Amino acid sequence: MSEQTAEVLAPREAAGAAPDYEVVVIGAGVAGIYQIKRLKDLGVRATVLEANPDLGGTWYHNRYPGARFDSESFTYGYSFSRELLDEWHWTEQFSPQPETLRYLHYVVDKFGLREHMQFDARVEAMVFDEDTDTWVLGLDDGRTITTRFVAAAVGVLSTPTLPRIEGIESFEGPAFHSFHWPHDPIDLSDKRVAVIGTGATAIQLIPEVAKEARTLTVFQRRPNWAAPLNNAPISESEMAEIRTRYDEIFATCARTPGGFEHEPDRRGFYNVSPEERRALWDRLYDAPGFAIWLRNFVEIFMDEDANAELSEYIADRIRQRVHDPVVAEKLIPKDHGFGVQRLPMETGYFEAYNRDNVELVDSTETPIVRITPTGLETTERTFEFDVIVYSTGFDAFTGGMDRIDIQGPGGRRLRDKWAEGPVTYLGLMVAGFPNLVMLGGPQGAATNFPRGLELAVDWVTPFLEYMWTHGYRRFDAEEAAEAEWFEHVKEMYEGLLLRTAKSWITGYNSNLDGHEYGKTRYNIYNGGGPKYARLLREMTENSYAGVRFR
Ligand code: NAP
């Protein structure tokens, strides 16, 4: 703790005027782990409250076969500790879930953070006490905890949604959302498996389940574009070389809009010939990770004609990979262009449909009518299954916060304020909800997650120190600053084709009321990491413009 912080906090504590904690961090995922590390280093009383029995957040839950990230592993890890960077060996270019979870455990153990974490501690309610300028947290185990500040690191894809299909409770076999894939491995070898949904998650798990299950039937309502991940192992010597480049790697991530090593091709789509464009795409299709998406011409995100040409190129690649031309056409999206929705990366996804044990059912042509005790019925057929996997998405961005009954001064509820979508100041705070910061919340920079999360924690930590050293007890975003930020967030959607996406990026979710297509929810900040970082810097240098203190 700095001397100034100690000077402010010690008399408060001596006078018995201190809450249980100065900071409660909600969530022990990637963001929460780093936040508690920074707070521990400062020596302030802080704890992490985690609803799960253990740490890891996203990586605690998503244990479905094939789960891995689409970020290059060495751009996904924390950048804050040289020692950690030197010690950790990522074994694959795109780390699978078990390794990522092991990594997070390693970090927590290395820095002694576990003792600052409480598990099975779900925060159900948060009420702001105006008399003491503290949050009073109600936990599902009946405890009440008071804290000056709350740092919510609840995850943006942490509230899974099930389809609203008649009879869903009646199925007699194992049925689960992919987010809740059983922790004890489930043997699928003699099973008839159904997968409902074809988003990024399903696109990862389908090829793996196809290899194992007796039969796999995929119910696809709308196809998604997908492209090869091109994963590979990382040898000792490659890892040694990566370690020498870490400074450069993180500098590049800080410079690129998406927080990756991928930099857009800035030659200009129309400045190069169609043959050159094709040659680029041939290279990018076989390159690792998001290259085909993020090393591409920037016009593909904004210009319908440019996007259509690329989409046709990718459609041809799908046609080359899927033997049955009818199935291939069903797998090619017709309602949106390539990369307009968040691009799922795949490993053998399209080839899975060449297997004899895999069937694709078009749920647009023949919708699912009901789930039955032994399978499901569509408008055309009756199916028998042993296992049903719902890979049907999330109450994205606001779901995690909405699940907590958050009441600001005057009893105003956050979930009411956000009924039509999130409104924030810089994705970090919400006017009317003092002493609350969000790490990776809605309307923060949409980047390679850990890069944006480190940025948020590296902003929040000195911000809290500023509060302590100035003896402030309360901060709140100004309504006007929030409104201005919201307008800017909206504006950043306008030029992009993704504004039309029927996906969680625009708040669409057919399984939730109020999330119908067309009722856009401005969930992310599309201005890119560097611009977002600059705006944070300017606001900070301007004495935290837009924030009221007392
Ligand atoms: P998602 O993209 O929202 O996909 C949900 C799928 O379920 C869609 O195909 C949707 O069809 C379908 N669906 C939903 N409700 C349905 C219903 N009632 N009947 C039939 N189909 C239904 O969810 P997700 O695949 O879990 O991916 C979410 C995000 O998680 C990704 O975009 C990505 O950001 C992240 N993720 C990342 C990774 C990674 O880093 N590698 C991996 C997995 C996920 P419609 O399109 O017709 O609605």
Coordinates of C-alpha atoms and ligand atoms in Angstrom, one line a residue:
M1 CA 0.0 0.0 0.0
S2 CA 1.4 3.4 -0.8
E3 CA 1.9 5.7 2.2
Q4 CA -0.8 8.0 1.0
T5 CA -3.3 5.2 0.7
A6 CA -2.4 3.9 4.1
E7 CA -2.8 7.4 5.6
V8 CA -6.4 7.5 4.3
L9 CA -7.4 4.0 5.1
A10 CA -5.8 3.6 8.6
P11 CA -7.9 6.2 10.4
R12 CA -11.1 5.0 8.8
E13 CA -10.3 1.5 10.0
A14 CA -9.3 2.6 13.5
A15 CA -12.6 4.6 13.8
G16 CA -14.5 1.4 12.9
A17 CA -15.8 3.2 9.8
A18 CA -14.4 0.7 7.4
P19 CA -16.5 -1.8 5.6
D20 CA -15.6 -5.5 5.5
Y21 CA -13.5 -4.9 2.4
E22 CA -12.2 -1.9 0.4
V23 CA -12.8 -3.9 -2.8
V24 CA -14.8 -7.0 -3.6
V25 CA -14.0 -8.5 -7.0
I26 CA -16.8 -10.6 -8.3
G27 CA -15.6 -13.5 -10.4
A28 CA -12.3 -15.5 -10.5
G29 CA -11.9 -15.6 -14.2
V30 CA -9.1 -14.0 -16.3
A31 CA -10.0 -10.5 -15.2
G32 CA -10.8 -11.2 -11.6
I33 CA -7.5 -13.0 -11.1
Y34 CA -5.4 -10.1 -12.4
Q35 CA -7.5 -7.6 -10.5
I36 CA -6.9 -9.4 -7.2
K37 CA -3.2 -9.6 -8.0
R38 CA -3.0 -5.9 -8.3
L39 CA -5.0 -5.3 -5.2
K40 CA -3.0 -7.8 -3.2
D41 CA 0.2 -6.0 -4.3
L42 CA -1.3 -2.7 -2.9
G43 CA -2.1 -4.4 0.4
V44 CA -5.7 -3.2 0.6
R45 CA -8.4 -5.4 2.1
A46 CA -9.8 -7.1 -1.0
T47 CA -11.4 -10.5 -1.8
V48 CA -12.8 -12.3 -4.8
L49 CA -16.2 -13.8 -4.6
E50 CA -16.7 -16.6 -7.1
A51 CA -20.0 -18.5 -7.5
N52 CA -18.2 -21.6 -8.9
P53 CA -16.5 -24.1 -6.6
D54 CA -13.1 -23.1 -8.2
L55 CA -11.4 -20.5 -10.3
G56 CA -11.3 -20.1 -14.0
G57 CA -14.6 -18.5 -15.1
T58 CA -15.1 -19.3 -18.8
W59 CA -12.4 -21.9 -18.6
Y60 CA -13.9 -23.5 -15.5
H61 CA -17.1 -24.1 -17.4
N62 CA -16.6 -24.7 -21.1
R63 CA -15.2 -28.3 -21.0
Y64 CA -16.8 -29.5 -24.2
P65 CA -14.5 -31.5 -26.5
G66 CA -12.7 -29.2 -28.8
A67 CA -12.9 -26.1 -26.5
R68 CA -10.0 -23.8 -27.1
F69 CA -9.5 -20.2 -27.8
D70 CA -9.0 -18.6 -31.2
S71 CA -6.3 -16.3 -29.9
E72 CA -2.7 -17.3 -30.3
S73 CA -1.8 -18.7 -26.9
F74 CA 1.1 -16.4 -26.5
T75 CA -1.1 -13.4 -27.1
Y76 CA -3.7 -14.7 -24.6
G77 CA -1.5 -15.1 -21.5
Y78 CA -1.0 -12.3 -19.0
S79 CA 1.7 -9.8 -19.9
F80 CA 2.3 -8.4 -16.4
S81 CA 5.0 -10.7 -15.2
R82 CA 8.2 -11.4 -17.1
E83 CA 8.9 -14.3 -14.8
L84 CA 5.6 -15.8 -15.6
L85 CA 6.2 -15.3 -19.3
D86 CA 9.6 -17.0 -19.0
E87 CA 8.2 -19.9 -17.1
W88 CA 5.1 -20.9 -18.9
H89 CA 5.2 -23.1 -22.0
W90 CA 2.1 -23.0 -24.2
T91 CA 2.1 -26.4 -25.9
E92 CA -0.2 -25.4 -28.8
Q93 CA -0.6 -22.3 -30.9
F94 CA -4.3 -22.2 -29.7
S95 CA -4.4 -23.6 -26.3
P96 CA -7.2 -26.2 -25.4
Q97 CA -9.4 -25.6 -22.4
P98 CA -7.6 -28.0 -20.0
E99 CA -4.3 -26.3 -20.6
T100 CA -5.7 -22.8 -20.2
L101 CA -7.4 -23.8 -16.9
R102 CA -4.0 -25.2 -15.7
Y103 CA -2.4 -21.9 -16.7
L104 CA -4.8 -19.9 -14.6
H105 CA -4.3 -22.2 -11.6
Y106 CA -0.5 -21.8 -12.1
V107 CA -0.8 -18.0 -12.1
V108 CA -3.0 -18.1 -8.9
D109 CA -0.7 -20.4 -7.1
K110 CA 2.5 -18.6 -8.2
F111 CA 1.3 -15.2 -6.9
G112 CA -0.4 -16.6 -3.8
L113 CA -3.9 -15.4 -4.8
R114 CA -6.0 -18.3 -3.8
E115 CA -6.2 -17.2 -0.2
H116 CA -7.8 -14.0 -1.4
M117 CA -10.6 -15.9 -3.1
Q118 CA -13.9 -17.3 -1.8
F119 CA -15.6 -20.1 -3.8
D120 CA -19.2 -21.2 -3.8
A121 CA -19.9 -17.6 -3.0
R122 CA -22.5 -16.4 -5.4
V123 CA -23.5 -12.7 -5.1
E124 CA -27.2 -12.5 -5.5
A125 CA -27.8 -8.9 -4.6
M126 CA -25.9 -5.6 -4.2
V127 CA -27.6 -2.6 -2.6
F128 CA -25.8 0.7 -2.3
D129 CA -26.0 2.2 1.2
E130 CA -26.0 6.0 0.8
D131 CA -25.3 6.7 4.5
T132 CA -22.0 4.9 4.4
D133 CA -21.2 5.0 0.7
T134 CA -20.7 1.3 0.6
W135 CA -22.2 -1.7 -1.2
V136 CA -24.0 -4.3 0.8
L137 CA -23.7 -7.7 -0.9
G138 CA -26.1 -10.5 -0.2
L139 CA -24.7 -14.0 -1.0
D140 CA -26.6 -17.2 -1.7
D141 CA -25.1 -18.7 1.5
G142 CA -27.0 -16.1 3.5
R143 CA -23.9 -13.9 4.3
T144 CA -23.9 -10.2 4.0
I145 CA -20.7 -8.5 3.1
T146 CA -20.0 -4.7 2.9
T147 CA -17.4 -3.2 0.7
R148 CA -16.5 0.3 -0.5
F149 CA -15.9 -0.7 -4.1
V150 CA -17.1 -3.5 -6.3
A151 CA -15.1 -4.6 -9.4
A152 CA -17.4 -6.8 -11.4
A153 CA -15.6 -9.4 -13.5
V154 CA -18.6 -11.6 -14.2
G155 CA -17.8 -12.5 -17.8
V156 CA -19.5 -11.5 -21.0
L157 CA -20.5 -15.0 -22.1
S158 CA -21.2 -16.5 -18.7
T159 CA -25.0 -16.8 -18.7
P160 CA -26.0 -19.6 -21.1
T161 CA -29.5 -19.7 -22.6
L162 CA -31.5 -22.7 -23.5
P163 CA -34.0 -22.8 -26.3
R164 CA -37.6 -22.3 -25.6
I165 CA -38.8 -25.5 -27.0
E166 CA -41.9 -27.4 -25.7
G167 CA -41.0 -30.5 -23.7
I168 CA -37.4 -29.6 -23.0
E169 CA -37.7 -30.9 -19.4
S170 CA -39.1 -34.2 -20.6
F171 CA -36.0 -35.7 -22.2
E172 CA -34.9 -38.7 -20.1
G173 CA -31.2 -38.9 -21.1
P174 CA -28.4 -36.5 -20.4
A175 CA -29.2 -33.1 -21.9
F176 CA -27.1 -30.0 -21.2
H177 CA -25.9 -26.7 -22.5
S178 CA -22.3 -26.9 -23.9
F179 CA -21.3 -24.4 -21.2
H180 CA -22.3 -27.1 -18.6
W181 CA -20.6 -30.0 -20.3
P182 CA -20.2 -32.6 -17.6
H183 CA -16.9 -32.4 -15.6
D184 CA -16.7 -36.2 -15.5
P185 CA -16.0 -37.2 -19.1
I186 CA -19.1 -38.6 -20.8
D187 CA -18.6 -41.6 -23.0
L188 CA -20.4 -41.0 -26.3
S189 CA -19.0 -44.0 -28.1
D190 CA -22.3 -45.9 -28.3
K191 CA -24.5 -42.8 -28.2
R192 CA -26.9 -41.1 -30.6
V193 CA -26.2 -37.5 -30.0
A194 CA -28.1 -34.4 -31.1
V195 CA -26.4 -30.9 -31.2
I196 CA -28.7 -27.9 -31.4
G197 CA -27.0 -24.8 -32.7
T198 CA -24.1 -24.0 -35.0
G199 CA -22.3 -21.0 -33.4
A200 CA -18.6 -20.9 -32.6
T201 CA -19.0 -23.4 -29.8
A202 CA -20.9 -26.0 -31.8
I203 CA -18.4 -25.5 -34.6
Q204 CA -15.6 -26.6 -32.2
L205 CA -17.4 -29.5 -30.6
I206 CA -19.2 -31.0 -33.7
P207 CA -16.0 -32.5 -35.3
E208 CA -14.9 -34.0 -32.0
V209 CA -18.3 -35.5 -31.1
A210 CA -18.6 -36.8 -34.7
K211 CA -15.4 -38.8 -34.1
E212 CA -16.7 -40.4 -31.0
A213 CA -20.5 -40.8 -31.1
R214 CA -22.4 -43.6 -32.8
T215 CA -24.4 -41.0 -34.6
L216 CA -24.5 -37.2 -34.5
T217 CA -27.4 -35.1 -35.8
V218 CA -26.8 -31.4 -36.0
F219 CA -29.8 -29.1 -36.0
Q220 CA -28.8 -25.9 -37.8
R221 CA -31.1 -23.0 -37.9
R222 CA -28.7 -20.5 -39.6
P223 CA -25.3 -21.5 -40.8
N224 CA -22.3 -19.6 -39.7
W225 CA -19.2 -18.7 -41.7
A226 CA -16.2 -20.5 -40.4
A227 CA -12.6 -20.9 -41.5
P228 CA -9.7 -23.2 -40.5
L229 CA -7.9 -22.5 -37.2
N230 CA -4.7 -24.1 -38.5
N231 CA -3.6 -25.1 -35.0
A232 CA -0.1 -26.6 -34.4
P233 CA 2.0 -27.7 -31.5
I234 CA 4.6 -25.3 -30.1
S235 CA 8.0 -27.0 -29.5
E236 CA 10.5 -26.1 -26.8
S237 CA 12.6 -24.2 -29.3
E238 CA 9.6 -22.4 -30.7
M239 CA 8.5 -21.4 -27.3
A240 CA 12.0 -20.2 -26.5
E241 CA 11.9 -18.0 -29.6
I242 CA 8.4 -16.7 -28.6
R243 CA 9.8 -15.7 -25.2
T244 CA 12.4 -13.5 -26.9
R245 CA 9.6 -11.8 -28.8
Y246 CA 7.2 -11.1 -26.0
D247 CA 7.8 -7.4 -25.8
E248 CA 7.3 -7.1 -29.6
I249 CA 4.2 -9.4 -29.4
F250 CA 2.4 -7.3 -26.8
A251 CA 3.4 -4.0 -28.5
T252 CA 1.8 -5.3 -31.7
C253 CA -1.3 -6.4 -29.8
A254 CA -1.5 -2.9 -28.3
R255 CA -1.3 -1.3 -31.7
T256 CA -3.8 -3.4 -33.6
P257 CA -7.6 -2.8 -33.4
G258 CA -8.4 -6.4 -32.2
G259 CA -5.5 -6.8 -29.8
F260 CA -3.9 -9.6 -31.9
E261 CA -0.7 -9.9 -33.8
H262 CA -2.9 -9.8 -36.9
E263 CA -2.7 -6.4 -38.7
P264 CA -5.1 -5.5 -41.5
D265 CA -3.9 -5.3 -45.1
R266 CA -4.0 -1.6 -45.7
R267 CA -3.3 -1.7 -49.5
G268 CA -6.9 -1.0 -50.3
F269 CA -9.3 -3.7 -51.6
Y270 CA -9.8 -1.9 -54.9
N271 CA -6.2 -0.9 -55.3
V272 CA -5.1 -4.5 -56.0
S273 CA -6.3 -6.8 -58.8
P274 CA -8.8 -9.6 -58.2
E275 CA -6.0 -12.1 -58.8
E276 CA -3.9 -10.5 -56.0
R277 CA -6.9 -10.5 -53.7
R278 CA -7.3 -14.2 -54.4
A279 CA -3.7 -14.9 -53.8
L280 CA -3.9 -13.1 -50.5
W281 CA -7.0 -15.1 -49.5
D282 CA -5.3 -18.4 -50.5
R283 CA -2.5 -17.6 -48.1
L284 CA -4.7 -16.4 -45.3
Y285 CA -7.1 -19.4 -45.5
D286 CA -4.1 -21.6 -44.6
A287 CA -2.6 -19.2 -42.0
P288 CA -3.2 -19.7 -38.3
G289 CA -6.0 -18.1 -36.3
F290 CA -8.0 -15.1 -37.3
A291 CA -5.7 -14.2 -40.2
I292 CA -8.4 -14.6 -42.8
W293 CA -10.6 -12.2 -40.8
L294 CA -8.2 -9.7 -39.4
R295 CA -5.3 -9.7 -41.8
N296 CA -7.7 -9.0 -44.6
F297 CA -8.6 -5.8 -46.3
V298 CA -10.5 -3.4 -44.0
E299 CA -13.1 -2.9 -46.7
I300 CA -14.5 -6.4 -46.0
F301 CA -16.0 -5.0 -42.8
M302 CA -17.7 -2.0 -44.4
D303 CA -18.2 -2.5 -48.1
E304 CA -20.9 -4.9 -49.2
D305 CA -19.3 -5.6 -52.6
A306 CA -15.9 -6.3 -51.1
N307 CA -17.5 -8.5 -48.5
A308 CA -19.6 -10.4 -51.1
E309 CA -16.5 -11.2 -53.2
L310 CA -14.7 -12.6 -50.1
S311 CA -17.8 -14.5 -49.1
E312 CA -18.0 -16.1 -52.5
Y313 CA -14.4 -17.1 -52.2
I314 CA -15.0 -18.8 -48.8
A315 CA -18.2 -20.4 -50.1
D316 CA -16.1 -22.1 -52.8
R317 CA -13.7 -23.4 -50.2
I318 CA -16.6 -24.9 -48.3
R319 CA -17.9 -26.5 -51.5
Q320 CA -14.4 -28.0 -52.0
R321 CA -14.5 -29.5 -48.6
V322 CA -18.0 -31.0 -48.3
H323 CA -18.7 -33.9 -50.6
D324 CA -22.5 -33.7 -50.8
P325 CA -23.3 -30.5 -52.8
V326 CA -26.7 -30.2 -51.1
V327 CA -25.1 -30.3 -47.6
A328 CA -22.4 -27.9 -48.7
E329 CA -25.1 -25.3 -49.8
K330 CA -26.9 -25.7 -46.5
L331 CA -23.6 -24.9 -44.7
I332 CA -23.0 -21.7 -46.6
P333 CA -24.7 -18.7 -45.0
K334 CA -26.9 -16.7 -47.4
D335 CA -28.3 -14.1 -44.9
H336 CA -25.0 -12.5 -44.0
G337 CA -21.5 -12.0 -45.3
F338 CA -18.2 -13.5 -44.2
G339 CA -16.9 -12.0 -40.9
V340 CA -20.0 -9.9 -40.3
Q341 CA -20.7 -12.0 -37.2
R342 CA -17.8 -13.1 -34.9
L343 CA -15.9 -15.6 -37.0
P344 CA -15.8 -19.1 -35.6
M345 CA -12.6 -20.9 -36.3
E346 CA -12.7 -24.7 -37.0
T347 CA -10.7 -27.8 -37.2
G348 CA -12.3 -30.3 -39.5
Y349 CA -15.8 -28.9 -39.1
F350 CA -16.8 -29.1 -42.7
E351 CA -15.2 -32.6 -43.2
A352 CA -17.3 -33.8 -40.2
Y353 CA -20.3 -33.7 -42.6
N354 CA -18.6 -36.2 -44.9
R355 CA -18.8 -38.9 -42.3
D356 CA -21.5 -41.6 -42.5
N357 CA -22.5 -41.1 -38.9
V358 CA -23.2 -37.4 -39.2
E359 CA -26.5 -35.8 -40.4
L360 CA -27.3 -32.1 -40.9
V361 CA -30.9 -31.1 -40.3
D362 CA -32.0 -27.7 -41.5
S363 CA -34.1 -26.3 -38.7
T364 CA -35.3 -23.5 -40.9
E365 CA -36.9 -25.8 -43.4
T366 CA -38.1 -28.3 -40.7
P367 CA -38.2 -26.5 -37.3
I368 CA -38.0 -28.5 -34.1
V369 CA -41.5 -28.7 -32.7
R370 CA -40.9 -30.4 -29.3
I371 CA -38.4 -32.3 -27.3
T372 CA -39.7 -35.7 -26.3
P373 CA -38.6 -38.2 -23.5
T374 CA -36.6 -40.1 -26.1
G375 CA -35.5 -37.5 -28.6
L376 CA -37.2 -34.7 -30.5
E377 CA -39.8 -34.0 -33.3
T378 CA -39.4 -31.7 -36.2
T379 CA -42.3 -30.7 -38.5
E380 CA -41.2 -33.6 -40.6
R381 CA -39.6 -36.4 -38.6
T382 CA -39.3 -38.0 -35.2
F383 CA -35.7 -38.5 -33.9
E384 CA -34.5 -40.8 -31.1
F385 CA -31.4 -39.7 -29.1
D386 CA -29.4 -40.7 -26.1
V387 CA -27.8 -37.3 -25.5
I388 CA -28.9 -33.8 -26.4
V389 CA -26.4 -30.9 -26.4
Y390 CA -27.7 -27.4 -26.5
S391 CA -25.1 -25.1 -28.0
T392 CA -27.6 -22.3 -28.1
G393 CA -25.6 -19.3 -27.0
F394 CA -25.6 -16.8 -24.1
D395 CA -27.4 -13.8 -22.5
A396 CA -24.3 -12.0 -23.7
F397 CA -22.7 -9.0 -22.0
T398 CA -25.5 -8.0 -19.6
G399 CA -26.6 -11.5 -18.5
G400 CA -23.9 -11.8 -15.8
M401 CA -24.7 -8.4 -14.3
D402 CA -28.5 -8.8 -14.6
R403 CA -28.4 -12.0 -12.7
I404 CA -27.3 -10.0 -9.6
D405 CA -30.0 -7.8 -8.2
I406 CA -28.0 -4.5 -8.3
Q407 CA -29.7 -1.6 -6.7
G408 CA -28.1 1.8 -6.7
P409 CA -29.1 4.9 -4.7
G410 CA -32.9 5.3 -4.5
G411 CA -33.4 1.6 -5.2
R412 CA -32.8 2.0 -8.9
R413 CA -32.1 -1.3 -10.5
L414 CA -29.3 -1.8 -13.0
R415 CA -31.3 -4.4 -14.9
D416 CA -34.1 -1.8 -15.3
K417 CA -31.7 0.8 -16.6
W418 CA -30.4 -1.8 -19.1
A419 CA -33.8 -3.2 -20.1
E420 CA -33.2 -2.2 -23.7
G421 CA -29.4 -2.7 -23.7
P422 CA -26.4 -1.6 -21.8
V423 CA -25.5 2.0 -21.2
T424 CA -22.1 2.7 -19.6
Y425 CA -19.4 5.3 -19.3
L426 CA -16.4 3.9 -21.2
G427 CA -17.6 0.4 -20.5
L428 CA -16.2 0.8 -17.0
M429 CA -18.9 2.4 -14.9
V430 CA -22.6 3.2 -15.0
A431 CA -24.1 6.5 -14.0
G432 CA -26.4 6.1 -10.9
F433 CA -24.4 3.1 -9.7
P434 CA -21.5 4.6 -7.7
N435 CA -18.4 2.8 -6.6
L436 CA -18.9 0.0 -9.2
V437 CA -16.4 -0.7 -11.9
M438 CA -16.7 -3.4 -14.6
L439 CA -13.8 -5.3 -16.0
G440 CA -14.6 -6.5 -19.5
G441 CA -18.1 -5.2 -19.2
P442 CA -20.3 -4.2 -22.1
Q443 CA -19.1 -1.3 -24.3
G444 CA -15.4 -1.9 -23.4
A445 CA -12.9 -2.5 -26.1
A446 CA -13.8 -5.6 -28.1
T447 CA -10.4 -7.2 -28.3
N448 CA -8.5 -10.4 -27.7
F449 CA -10.1 -10.7 -24.3
P450 CA -7.0 -10.7 -21.9
R451 CA -5.5 -7.7 -23.7
G452 CA -8.7 -5.7 -23.1
L453 CA -9.0 -7.0 -19.5
E454 CA -5.5 -6.1 -18.6
L455 CA -6.1 -2.6 -20.0
A456 CA -9.2 -2.4 -17.8
V457 CA -7.5 -3.6 -14.6
D458 CA -4.5 -1.3 -15.3
W459 CA -6.9 1.6 -15.5
V460 CA -9.1 0.6 -12.5
T461 CA -6.2 0.0 -10.1
P462 CA -4.6 3.5 -10.2
F463 CA -8.2 4.9 -10.3
L464 CA -8.9 3.3 -7.0
E465 CA -5.5 4.5 -5.7
Y466 CA -6.5 8.0 -6.7
M467 CA -9.7 7.6 -4.7
W468 CA -7.8 6.5 -1.6
T469 CA -5.0 9.0 -1.8
H470 CA -7.6 11.8 -2.2
G471 CA -9.7 10.5 0.7
Y472 CA -12.7 10.1 -1.5
R473 CA -15.4 7.6 -0.6
R474 CA -17.6 7.8 -3.6
F475 CA -17.4 8.1 -7.3
D476 CA -20.1 8.1 -10.0
A477 CA -20.1 8.6 -13.7
E478 CA -21.8 11.8 -14.9
E479 CA -25.0 11.2 -16.9
A480 CA -23.8 13.6 -19.6
A481 CA -20.5 11.8 -20.0
E482 CA -22.3 8.5 -20.2
A483 CA -24.7 9.8 -22.8
E484 CA -21.8 11.1 -24.9
W485 CA -20.0 7.7 -24.7
F486 CA -23.2 5.9 -25.7
E487 CA -23.6 8.1 -28.8
H488 CA -20.0 7.3 -29.7
V489 CA -20.5 3.6 -29.2
K490 CA -23.5 3.7 -31.5
E491 CA -21.6 5.7 -34.1
M492 CA -18.9 3.1 -34.1
Y493 CA -21.5 0.5 -35.2
E494 CA -22.8 2.6 -38.0
G495 CA -20.1 2.2 -40.6
L496 CA -19.7 -1.5 -40.1
L497 CA -21.6 -4.3 -41.7
L498 CA -21.7 -6.0 -38.3
R499 CA -24.5 -3.5 -37.3
T500 CA -26.8 -5.9 -39.3
A501 CA -25.5 -9.1 -37.6
K502 CA -28.1 -11.3 -36.1
S503 CA -25.9 -12.2 -33.2
W504 CA -25.0 -11.4 -29.6
I505 CA -22.9 -8.5 -30.9
T506 CA -26.1 -6.7 -31.6
G507 CA -27.9 -8.3 -28.7
Y508 CA -30.0 -10.8 -30.7
N509 CA -31.0 -14.0 -28.9
S510 CA -34.1 -15.8 -29.9
N511 CA -34.4 -17.4 -26.5
L512 CA -34.7 -14.1 -24.5
D513 CA -37.6 -11.6 -24.5
G514 CA -36.5 -8.1 -25.6
H515 CA -33.6 -9.5 -27.6
E516 CA -35.4 -9.8 -30.9
Y517 CA -33.5 -9.0 -34.1
G518 CA -33.7 -5.3 -34.9
K519 CA -33.8 -4.2 -31.3
T520 CA -30.1 -3.4 -31.4
R521 CA -28.3 -3.6 -28.1
Y522 CA -24.9 -1.8 -28.4
N523 CA -22.9 -4.4 -26.6
I524 CA -19.4 -3.7 -27.7
Y525 CA -17.1 -0.8 -28.5
N526 CA -16.0 -1.1 -32.1
G527 CA -13.5 1.7 -32.1
G528 CA -10.6 -0.7 -31.5
G529 CA -8.2 -1.2 -28.7
P530 CA -5.7 1.6 -29.5
K531 CA -8.4 4.2 -29.7
Y532 CA -10.1 3.0 -26.6
A533 CA -6.8 3.1 -24.7
R534 CA -6.2 6.6 -25.9
L535 CA -9.6 7.7 -24.7
L536 CA -9.0 6.2 -21.3
R537 CA -5.6 7.9 -21.1
E538 CA -7.0 11.3 -22.1
M539 CA -9.9 11.0 -19.6
T540 CA -7.4 10.1 -16.9
E541 CA -5.0 12.9 -17.7
N542 CA -8.0 15.2 -17.6
S543 CA -8.5 14.4 -13.9
Y544 CA -10.9 11.6 -14.7
A545 CA -13.2 13.8 -16.7
G546 CA -16.8 12.6 -16.6
V547 CA -16.5 11.2 -13.1
R548 CA -17.9 12.9 -10.0
F549 CA -16.0 12.4 -6.7
R550 CA -16.8 13.0 -3.1
Ligands
NAP1 P1 -23.9 -18.3 -30.5 O1 -22.9 -17.8 -31.5 O2 -24.9 -17.4 -30.0 O3 -24.7 -19.5 -31.3 C1 -25.8 -20.1 -30.9 C2 -26.4 -21.0 -31.9 O4 -27.5 -21.7 -31.4 C3 -26.8 -20.4 -33.2 O5 -26.4 -21.2 -34.2 C4 -28.3 -20.2 -33.0 O6 -28.9 -20.2 -34.2 C5 -28.6 -21.5 -32.3 N1 -29.8 -21.4 -31.6 C6 -30.1 -20.6 -30.5 N2 -31.3 -20.8 -30.1 C7 -31.9 -21.8 -30.9 C8 -33.1 -22.4 -30.9 N3 -34.1 -22.0 -30.1 N4 -33.4 -23.3 -31.9 C9 -32.4 -23.6 -32.8 N5 -31.2 -23.1 -32.8 C10 -30.9 -22.1 -31.8 O7 -23.3 -19.1 -29.3 P2 -21.9 -19.8 -29.2 O8 -21.7 -20.7 -30.3 O9 -21.8 -20.4 -27.8 O10 -20.8 -18.7 -29.3 C11 -20.9 -17.5 -28.6 C12 -19.6 -16.7 -28.6 O11 -18.7 -17.4 -27.6 C13 -18.8 -16.8 -29.8 O12 -19.3 -15.9 -30.8 C14 -17.4 -16.4 -29.3 O13 -17.2 -15.1 -29.1 C15 -17.4 -17.2 -28.0 N6 -16.7 -18.4 -28.2 C16 -15.4 -18.4 -28.4 C17 -14.7 -19.5 -28.7 C18 -13.2 -19.4 -28.9 O14 -12.6 -18.5 -28.6 N7 -12.7 -20.3 -29.6 C19 -15.3 -20.7 -28.8 C20 -16.7 -20.8 -28.6 C21 -17.4 -19.6 -28.3 P3 -29.3 -18.7 -34.9 O15 -28.1 -18.2 -35.5 O16 -30.3 -19.1 -35.9 O17 -29.9 -17.9 -33.8

